[in-house]
Amino acid sequence: MLTALARTATRRPLTVMLLWGLFLLLGFGLGTGVFARLSDNVPEVPGTESESAARYLEELDPAGSSITGVVAGTPVADAGLRAEVEQAVADVRKVAGVAAVPDPYATPGMISEDGRALIVPVTLEGGLDDDAEERTLDAAAERIREIDAPDVHVSGGPLLGLQMGERAQQDVKNAELISLPVVLALLLVVFGGLRSALLPLVVAVSGIAGAFLALFLFSEVTDISVYAIQVTTMLGLGLAVDYALLMLVRFREERRTTEDVLEAVHRTVAAAGRTVLFSGLTVAVSLTGLLVFPSVFLRSMGLAVAAVVVIDMLAALTLLPALLVRFGGRIPPARTPGDGEEEGRFFARVARFAARRKVAVLAVVVPVLLVLALPVSGMSIAVGDARQLPADSEARQLQDTVAAHFPPGTGVSPVVVVARPGTDEATADRIRALEPGAMTRELPGGGAVIEIRPPGEADGAEATALVERVREVRGDAPVEVTGTAARLVDFRDMLAERAPWAALTVLAGIVVLLFAFTGSVLLPLRTVVTTLLSPAAALGVVVWVFQDGHLAGLLGAQGLGALSLTAPPLIVAIAFGLAMDYELFILARMREARLRSGDDREAVVTGLSRSGRVVTCAALLLAVVFAAFMTGGFSPILQIGLGLTLAVLIDATVVRMLLVPATMALLGRHAWWAPRPLRRAHDRFGLREEQPELPREKVPSGV
């Protein structure tokens, strides 16, 4: 099948390159329109109580969005400043689409106790379409920013989402400007030639275009998170380089045995292409676990990232062969080892050491990785606020200014209790008594809304505990809770309920794919167990840094007491997929060596010696890409970037170089075992590259 694909791609190389060129234009033209559609509504989960209550309120009492302006840095009682503020308030009230702007000088709580800051809240009319809302936001925000004061900032509500989208776009551009030159320099070191180094970047640019286009298409039918653009772009770039690197290394090896470029390309696709195909499918399957969750954010991320992986895979299997046919003749073959010289000598020594000292390796490496994973047991997640943004962003500056001048809890989103018709007054009184200062307003058609300001942060421990207390005291009354804290509680419950099913879905798919790849029953199980260690260890370090605050300052962040709720599921799903990626790189070489020699132990050494350099280089290149995206300073992306960087490096070094040969040596020839019926099924339906014929007695059993 892969040989047929290679012949199709190489028969008309110019046509293939033209089609991919059109795809690039479409991705960078139409696809970049997704930046204007990004959403920060991550914690919404359809079908939960918080969403049901929010929809009920929207139907009965539709209210517009709101933004907040803050004026600070000088005494606000100054006559000149007061005149400016009052004129700005009057002008904003006249903006089409603005429903209300209270006078900060006449409204209690709008001026700080020190008299050096005031808040200007702006409420928009309900029912505005996206274009009208954006025009209203721009006009209102710009008029407030014209106030002449040392510190004037406007953010919040939908304006926060727009600001985060703009920041995401700028961070992606900066990351690409940083990562692409560094990746090119590393590829020059790996290949020693500009032509070989440029080809992976061509495939990588295709991956970036694919990321933009996939997200744009998904934005037509669902919300796309502001985090999605950075995560999919970093993966699109990193995996494309990985797959192209694997194909190019194999092409240079094939060129040692044939001068026919076309034949070398066909052999490359038949052998390394099989690994790329299964690797892409495995990463995509690892991400399908996100589809089990009802969260719109997680589902859209799973679909978008899986789509980007498939695009990278197709680019490596079609575009790269076409490029190699046109330009591969000038790429030098890999160096042939001299007499007595062992290919991949360093990695062969490591493999032999791990195989000989298998029990000692397992006794040291596994406990170390488990210790790194220990902080996960105390992990907490939160929706987060503007503190997740870099210190120079307007939203962060607004929050810092409010925190510096106003009492804790100012501007915190309330816990919203919706008492539907039929709720008795005694239940409402018990709810209002939970926190002082609860405010009640009637709803059209009966019922009421009780707003309770929680102590601390909107998604902090006190707020979520308040949600739980309301749900305890309501009894059987028709009362529902919504708001930021309620959405977080429902999101946590959703994760706990669906995570086991997501894990089973992914593991079942992975086991089937690995059986199709290896023909073994035990290898998939061994692979899953060892592969889980690197994401667990990486997530433990992320908790230690960003939740507990250790060394967070070195990354330009701070300990927030909790991780962004986006980080843990994405780190685990993506890191697991990437770890399987490198596992397949190594297993492919081990299986190939075993088919040739029939020696199980030497096949482990040979497989690692021939794949170790590729895996190490691929991991280093991917780490560079992830690190480049961490330069933006957006805390959720810092968390995801650090988690994926550590997971890739731990997996490519500790797990693949030590645990894999140790566990393979421990299993011995049983590693490749499968029951006879399954072995026959694999012989008939399994996808394999062409292998040289071996004498019958030397074909290893179980393959």
Coordinates of N, CA, C and O in Angstrom, one line a residue, residues 533-674:
L533 N 4.8 6.7 32.0 CA 5.7 7.3 33.0 C 6.1 8.7 32.7 O 6.2 9.5 33.6
S534 N 6.4 8.9 31.4 CA 7.0 10.3 31.0 C 5.9 11.4 31.2 O 6.2 12.4 31.7
P535 N 4.6 11.2 30.7 CA 3.6 12.2 30.9 C 3.4 12.4 32.4 O 3.2 13.6 32.8
A536 N 3.4 11.4 33.2 CA 3.1 11.5 34.6 C 4.2 12.3 35.3 O 3.9 13.2 36.1
A537 N 5.5 12.0 35.0 CA 6.6 12.7 35.6 C 6.6 14.2 35.2 O 6.8 15.1 36.0
A538 N 6.3 14.5 33.9 CA 6.3 15.8 33.4 C 5.1 16.6 34.0 O 5.3 17.8 34.5
L539 N 4.0 16.0 34.2 CA 2.8 16.7 34.8 C 3.2 17.0 36.3 O 2.8 18.1 36.8
G540 N 3.8 16.1 37.0 CA 4.2 16.3 38.3 C 5.1 17.6 38.5 O 5.0 18.4 39.4
V541 N 6.1 17.7 37.6 CA 7.0 18.9 37.6 C 6.2 20.2 37.3 O 6.4 21.2 38.0
V542 N 5.2 20.1 36.4 CA 4.4 21.3 36.1 C 3.6 21.7 37.3 O 3.5 22.9 37.6
V543 N 3.0 20.8 38.1 CA 2.3 21.1 39.3 C 3.3 21.7 40.3 O 3.0 22.7 40.9
W544 N 4.5 21.2 40.4 CA 5.5 21.7 41.4 C 5.9 23.1 41.1 O 6.1 23.9 42.0
V545 N 5.9 23.4 39.8 CA 6.4 24.8 39.3 C 5.2 25.8 39.4 O 5.3 26.8 40.0
F546 N 4.2 25.5 38.7 CA 3.1 26.5 38.4 C 2.0 26.5 39.5 O 1.4 27.6 39.7
Q547 N 1.8 25.4 40.1 CA 0.8 25.4 41.2 C 1.5 25.8 42.6 O 1.0 26.7 43.3
D548 N 2.6 25.2 42.9 CA 3.3 25.4 44.1 C 4.3 26.6 44.1 O 4.7 27.1 45.1
G549 N 4.6 27.0 42.8 CA 5.4 28.2 42.7 C 6.9 28.1 42.8 O 7.7 29.0 42.8
H550 N 7.4 26.8 42.7 CA 8.9 26.6 42.8 C 9.5 26.9 41.4 O 9.1 26.3 40.4
L551 N 10.4 27.8 41.4 CA 11.2 28.2 40.2 C 10.3 28.8 39.1 O 10.8 29.0 38.0
A552 N 9.1 29.1 39.4 CA 8.2 29.7 38.4 C 8.7 31.1 37.9 O 8.5 31.4 36.7
G553 N 9.4 31.8 38.8 CA 9.9 33.1 38.4 C 10.9 33.0 37.2 O 11.1 34.0 36.4
L554 N 11.6 31.9 37.1 CA 12.6 31.7 36.1 C 11.9 31.7 34.7 O 12.6 32.0 33.7
L555 N 10.7 31.3 34.7 CA 9.9 31.3 33.4 C 9.0 32.5 33.2 O 8.2 32.5 32.3
G556 N 9.2 33.5 34.1 CA 8.4 34.7 34.0 C 7.0 34.5 34.5 O 6.1 35.2 34.0
A557 N 6.7 33.5 35.3 CA 5.4 33.2 35.8 C 5.4 33.3 37.3 O 6.4 33.7 38.0
Q558 N 4.3 32.8 37.9 CA 4.2 32.8 39.4 C 3.3 31.6 39.8 O 2.6 31.1 39.0
G559 N 3.5 31.2 41.0 CA 2.7 30.1 41.5 C 1.3 30.6 41.7 O 1.1 31.5 42.5
L560 N 0.3 30.0 41.1 CA -1.1 30.5 41.2 C -2.0 29.6 42.1 O -3.2 29.9 42.2
G561 N -1.4 28.6 42.7 CA -2.2 27.7 43.6 C -3.0 26.7 42.8 O -3.6 25.8 43.5
A562 N -3.0 26.7 41.5 CA -3.7 25.7 40.7 C -3.2 25.8 39.3 O -2.7 26.9 38.9
L563 N -3.4 24.7 38.6 CA -3.1 24.7 37.1 C -4.3 25.2 36.3 O -5.4 25.1 36.8
S564 N -4.1 25.8 35.2 CA -5.2 26.1 34.3 C -5.9 24.8 33.9 O -5.3 23.7 33.7
L565 N -7.2 24.8 33.9 CA -8.0 23.5 33.7 C -7.7 23.0 32.3 O -8.0 21.8 32.0
T566 N -7.1 23.8 31.4 CA -6.8 23.3 30.1 C -5.5 22.4 30.1 O -5.4 21.6 29.2
A567 N -4.6 22.6 31.0 CA -3.3 22.0 31.0 C -3.3 20.5 31.2 O -2.7 19.8 30.4
P568 N -3.8 20.0 32.3 CA -3.6 18.6 32.6 C -4.1 17.6 31.5 O -3.4 16.8 31.0
P569 N -5.4 17.8 31.0 CA -5.8 16.9 29.9 C -5.0 17.0 28.7 O -4.7 16.0 28.0
L570 N -4.6 18.2 28.3 CA -3.8 18.4 27.0 C -2.4 17.8 27.2 O -1.9 17.2 26.3
I571 N -1.8 18.1 28.3 CA -0.4 17.5 28.6 C -0.4 16.0 28.5 O 0.4 15.4 27.8
V572 N -1.4 15.4 29.2 CA -1.4 13.9 29.2 C -1.7 13.3 27.9 O -1.0 12.4 27.4
A573 N -2.7 13.9 27.2 CA -3.1 13.3 25.9 C -2.0 13.5 24.8 O -1.7 12.6 24.1
I574 N -1.5 14.7 24.7 CA -0.5 15.0 23.7 C 0.9 14.3 24.0 O 1.5 13.7 23.2
A575 N 1.3 14.4 25.3 CA 2.6 13.8 25.7 C 2.5 12.3 25.5 O 3.5 11.6 25.1
F576 N 1.4 11.6 25.8 CA 1.2 10.2 25.6 C 1.4 9.9 24.1 O 2.1 8.9 23.7
G577 N 0.7 10.7 23.3 CA 0.8 10.5 21.8 C 2.2 10.6 21.3 O 2.7 9.9 20.5
L578 N 2.9 11.7 21.8 CA 4.3 11.9 21.3 C 5.3 10.8 21.8 O 6.2 10.4 21.1
A579 N 5.0 10.3 23.0 CA 5.8 9.2 23.5 C 5.6 7.9 22.7 O 6.6 7.2 22.4
M580 N 4.4 7.7 22.3 CA 4.1 6.6 21.4 C 4.8 6.8 20.0 O 5.3 5.8 19.4
D581 N 4.9 8.0 19.6 CA 5.6 8.4 18.4 C 7.1 7.8 18.4 O 7.5 7.1 17.5
Y582 N 7.8 8.1 19.5 CA 9.2 7.7 19.6 C 9.3 6.2 19.8 O 10.2 5.5 19.3
E583 N 8.3 5.6 20.5 CA 8.3 4.2 20.7 C 8.2 3.5 19.3 O 8.9 2.5 19.1
L584 N 7.4 4.0 18.4 CA 7.3 3.3 17.1 C 8.5 3.5 16.3 O 8.9 2.6 15.5
F585 N 9.2 4.6 16.4 CA 10.5 4.8 15.7 C 11.5 3.7 16.1 O 12.1 3.1 15.2
I586 N 11.5 3.4 17.4 CA 12.5 2.4 17.9 C 12.0 0.9 17.6 O 12.7 0.1 17.1
L587 N 10.7 0.7 17.8 CA 10.2 -0.7 17.6 C 10.3 -1.1 16.1 O 10.5 -2.2 15.8
A588 N 10.1 -0.1 15.2 CA 10.2 -0.4 13.8 C 11.6 -0.9 13.5 O 11.8 -1.9 12.7
R589 N 12.7 -0.3 14.0 CA 14.0 -0.7 13.8 C 14.3 -2.1 14.5 O 15.0 -2.9 13.9
M590 N 13.8 -2.2 15.7 CA 14.0 -3.5 16.4 C 13.3 -4.7 15.6 O 13.9 -5.7 15.4
R591 N 12.1 -4.4 15.1 CA 11.4 -5.5 14.4 C 12.1 -5.8 13.1 O 12.3 -7.0 12.7
E592 N 12.6 -4.8 12.4 CA 13.3 -5.0 11.2 C 14.6 -5.8 11.4 O 14.9 -6.7 10.7
A593 N 15.4 -5.4 12.5 CA 16.6 -6.2 12.8 C 16.3 -7.6 13.2 O 17.0 -8.6 12.8
R594 N 15.2 -7.8 13.9 CA 14.8 -9.2 14.3 C 14.4 -10.0 13.1 O 14.7 -11.2 13.1
L595 N 13.7 -9.5 12.2 CA 13.3 -10.2 11.0 C 14.6 -10.6 10.2 O 14.6 -11.7 9.5
R596 N 15.6 -9.8 10.2 CA 16.8 -10.1 9.4 C 17.7 -11.1 10.1 O 18.3 -12.0 9.5
S597 N 17.8 -11.1 11.5 CA 18.8 -11.9 12.2 C 18.1 -13.0 13.0 O 18.8 -14.1 13.2
G598 N 16.9 -12.8 13.5 CA 16.3 -13.8 14.3 C 16.8 -13.8 15.8 O 16.4 -14.6 16.6
D599 N 17.7 -12.9 16.1 CA 18.3 -12.8 17.4 C 17.6 -11.7 18.2 O 17.7 -10.5 17.9
D600 N 16.8 -12.1 19.2 CA 16.0 -11.1 20.0 C 16.8 -10.1 20.7 O 16.5 -8.9 20.6
R601 N 17.9 -10.5 21.4 CA 18.7 -9.6 22.2 C 19.4 -8.6 21.3 O 19.5 -7.4 21.6
E602 N 20.0 -9.1 20.2 CA 20.8 -8.3 19.3 C 19.9 -7.3 18.6 O 20.3 -6.2 18.2
A603 N 18.7 -7.8 18.3 CA 17.7 -6.9 17.6 C 17.4 -5.6 18.5 O 17.2 -4.6 17.9
V604 N 17.4 -5.8 19.8 CA 17.1 -4.6 20.7 C 18.3 -3.7 20.5 O 18.1 -2.4 20.4
V605 N 19.5 -4.2 20.6 CA 20.7 -3.3 20.4 C 20.7 -2.6 19.1 O 21.0 -1.4 18.9
T606 N 20.5 -3.4 18.0 CA 20.6 -2.9 16.7 C 19.5 -1.9 16.5 O 19.7 -0.8 15.9
G607 N 18.3 -2.2 16.9 CA 17.2 -1.2 16.8 C 17.4 0.1 17.4 O 17.2 1.2 16.9
L608 N 18.0 0.1 18.6 CA 18.3 1.3 19.3 C 19.4 2.0 18.7 O 19.5 3.3 18.7
S609 N 20.4 1.3 18.3 CA 21.6 2.0 17.7 C 21.2 2.7 16.4 O 21.8 3.7 16.1
R610 N 20.3 2.1 15.6 CA 19.9 2.8 14.4 C 18.8 3.8 14.5 O 18.7 4.7 13.6
S611 N 18.1 3.8 15.6 CA 17.0 4.8 15.8 C 17.4 5.8 16.9 O 16.7 6.8 16.9
G612 N 18.4 5.5 17.7 CA 18.7 6.4 18.8 C 19.0 7.8 18.4 O 18.5 8.8 19.0
R613 N 19.8 8.0 17.3 CA 20.1 9.3 16.8 C 18.9 10.1 16.3 O 18.7 11.3 16.6
V614 N 18.0 9.4 15.6 CA 16.8 10.0 15.1 C 15.9 10.4 16.2 O 15.4 11.6 16.2
V615 N 15.7 9.5 17.2 CA 14.8 9.9 18.3 C 15.4 11.0 19.1 O 14.6 12.0 19.5
T616 N 16.7 11.0 19.4 CA 17.3 12.1 20.1 C 17.2 13.4 19.4 O 16.8 14.5 20.0
C617 N 17.5 13.4 18.1 CA 17.4 14.7 17.3 C 16.0 15.2 17.2 O 15.7 16.4 17.4
A618 N 15.0 14.2 17.0 CA 13.6 14.6 16.9 C 13.2 15.2 18.2 O 12.4 16.2 18.2
A619 N 13.5 14.6 19.3 CA 13.1 15.1 20.6 C 13.7 16.5 20.9 O 13.0 17.4 21.4
L620 N 15.0 16.7 20.5 CA 15.6 18.0 20.7 C 14.9 19.1 19.9 O 14.7 20.2 20.3
L621 N 14.6 18.7 18.6 CA 13.9 19.7 17.7 C 12.5 20.0 18.3 O 12.1 21.2 18.2
L622 N 11.8 19.0 18.7 CA 10.5 19.2 19.3 C 10.6 20.1 20.5 O 9.7 21.0 20.8
A623 N 11.6 19.8 21.4 CA 11.7 20.6 22.6 C 12.0 22.1 22.3 O 11.5 23.0 22.9
V624 N 12.8 22.3 21.2 CA 13.1 23.7 20.8 C 11.8 24.4 20.4 O 11.5 25.6 20.7
V625 N 10.9 23.7 19.6 CA 9.6 24.3 19.2 C 8.8 24.6 20.4 O 8.2 25.7 20.5
F626 N 8.6 23.7 21.4 CA 7.8 23.9 22.5 C 8.4 25.1 23.4 O 7.7 25.9 23.9
A627 N 9.7 25.1 23.5 CA 10.4 26.2 24.3 C 10.1 27.5 23.7 O 9.9 28.5 24.4
A628 N 10.1 27.6 22.3 CA 9.9 28.9 21.6 C 8.5 29.4 21.9 O 8.3 30.6 22.1
F629 N 7.5 28.5 22.1 CA 6.1 29.0 22.4 C 6.0 29.4 23.8 O 5.0 30.0 24.2
M630 N 7.0 29.0 24.7 CA 6.9 29.5 26.1 C 7.4 30.9 26.3 O 7.4 31.4 27.4
T631 N 7.9 31.5 25.2 CA 8.5 32.9 25.3 C 7.4 33.9 25.4 O 7.6 35.0 25.8
G632 N 6.1 33.5 25.1 CA 5.0 34.5 25.2 C 4.6 34.9 26.6 O 4.1 36.0 26.8
G633 N 4.8 34.0 27.6 CA 4.5 34.4 28.9 C 3.1 34.1 29.4 O 2.7 34.5 30.5
F634 N 2.2 33.5 28.5 CA 0.9 33.2 28.8 C 0.9 31.9 29.7 O 1.3 30.9 29.2
S635 N 0.4 32.0 30.9 CA 0.6 30.9 31.9 C 0.1 29.5 31.4 O 0.8 28.5 31.5
P636 N -1.1 29.4 30.8 CA -1.5 28.1 30.3 C -0.6 27.5 29.3 O -0.3 26.3 29.3
I637 N -0.1 28.4 28.4 CA 0.8 27.9 27.3 C 2.2 27.6 27.9 O 2.8 26.6 27.5
L638 N 2.6 28.3 29.0 CA 3.8 28.0 29.7 C 3.7 26.6 30.3 O 4.6 25.8 30.3
Q639 N 2.5 26.3 30.9 CA 2.3 25.0 31.6 C 2.3 23.9 30.5 O 3.0 22.9 30.7
I640 N 1.6 24.1 29.5 CA 1.5 23.1 28.4 C 2.9 22.9 27.8 O 3.4 21.8 27.5
G641 N 3.6 24.0 27.5 CA 4.9 24.0 26.8 C 5.9 23.3 27.7 O 6.7 22.4 27.2
L642 N 6.0 23.6 29.0 CA 6.9 23.0 29.9 C 6.6 21.5 30.0 O 7.5 20.6 30.0
G643 N 5.3 21.2 30.2 CA 4.9 19.8 30.4 C 5.3 18.9 29.1 O 5.9 17.8 29.3
L644 N 5.1 19.4 27.9 CA 5.4 18.7 26.7 C 6.9 18.6 26.5 O 7.4 17.6 26.1
T645 N 7.6 19.7 26.8 CA 9.1 19.7 26.7 C 9.7 18.6 27.6 O 10.5 17.8 27.1
L646 N 9.3 18.6 28.8 CA 9.9 17.7 29.8 C 9.4 16.2 29.4 O 10.3 15.3 29.4
A647 N 8.2 16.1 29.0 CA 7.7 14.7 28.6 C 8.5 14.2 27.4 O 8.9 13.0 27.4
V648 N 8.8 15.0 26.4 CA 9.5 14.6 25.2 C 10.9 14.2 25.6 O 11.5 13.2 25.2
L649 N 11.6 15.1 26.4 CA 13.0 14.8 26.7 C 13.1 13.6 27.6 O 14.1 12.8 27.5
I650 N 12.2 13.5 28.6 CA 12.3 12.3 29.5 C 12.1 11.1 28.7 O 12.7 10.1 28.9
D651 N 11.1 11.1 27.9 CA 10.7 9.9 27.1 C 11.9 9.5 26.1 O 12.2 8.3 26.0
A652 N 12.4 10.5 25.4 CA 13.4 10.2 24.4 C 14.7 9.7 25.0 O 15.6 9.1 24.4
T653 N 15.0 10.1 26.3 CA 16.3 9.7 26.9 C 16.1 8.6 27.9 O 16.5 7.5 27.7
V654 N 15.4 8.9 29.0 CA 15.3 7.9 30.1 C 14.5 6.7 29.7 O 14.9 5.6 29.9
V655 N 13.3 7.0 29.2 CA 12.4 5.9 28.9 C 12.9 5.0 27.7 O 13.0 3.8 27.8
R656 N 13.1 5.7 26.6 CA 13.4 5.0 25.3 C 14.8 4.4 25.4 O 15.1 3.3 24.8
M657 N 15.8 5.1 26.0 CA 17.2 4.6 26.0 C 17.5 3.6 27.1 O 18.4 2.8 27.0
L658 N 16.7 3.7 28.2 CA 17.0 2.8 29.3 C 15.9 1.8 29.6 O 16.1 0.6 29.6
L659 N 14.6 2.3 29.8 CA 13.6 1.4 30.1 C 13.2 0.4 29.0 O 12.9 -0.7 29.2
V660 N 13.2 0.9 27.8 CA 12.8 0.1 26.6 C 13.8 -1.1 26.5 O 13.3 -2.3 26.5
P661 N 15.1 -0.9 26.4 CA 15.9 -2.1 26.3 C 15.9 -3.0 27.5 O 16.0 -4.2 27.4
A662 N 15.7 -2.4 28.7 CA 15.7 -3.2 29.9 C 14.5 -4.1 29.9 O 14.5 -5.3 30.2
T663 N 13.3 -3.5 29.6 CA 12.1 -4.3 29.6 C 12.0 -5.3 28.5 O 11.5 -6.4 28.6
M664 N 12.6 -4.9 27.3 CA 12.7 -5.9 26.2 C 13.6 -7.1 26.6 O 13.3 -8.2 26.2
A665 N 14.7 -6.8 27.2 CA 15.6 -7.9 27.7 C 14.9 -8.7 28.7 O 15.1 -10.0 28.7
L666 N 14.1 -8.1 29.6 CA 13.4 -8.9 30.6 C 12.4 -9.8 30.0 O 12.2 -11.0 30.4
L667 N 11.7 -9.4 28.9 CA 10.7 -10.2 28.3 C 11.3 -11.2 27.3 O 10.8 -12.3 27.1
G668 N 12.5 -10.9 26.7 CA 13.2 -11.8 25.8 C 12.4 -12.0 24.6 O 11.7 -11.2 24.1
R669 N 12.4 -13.3 24.1 CA 11.7 -13.6 22.9 C 10.1 -13.6 23.1 O 9.4 -13.5 22.1
H670 N 9.7 -13.6 24.4 CA 8.3 -13.6 24.7 C 7.7 -12.2 24.3 O 6.4 -12.1 24.2
A671 N 8.5 -11.2 24.2 CA 8.0 -9.8 23.8 C 7.3 -9.8 22.5 O 6.3 -9.1 22.4
W672 N 7.6 -10.7 21.6 CA 7.0 -10.7 20.3 C 6.0 -11.8 20.2 O 5.5 -12.1 19.1
W673 N 5.5 -12.4 21.3 CA 4.6 -13.5 21.3 C 3.2 -13.0 21.0 O 2.7 -11.9 21.3
A674 N 2.4 -13.9 20.3 CA 1.0 -13.7 20.0 C 0.4 -15.1 19.9 O 1.0 -16.0 19.3

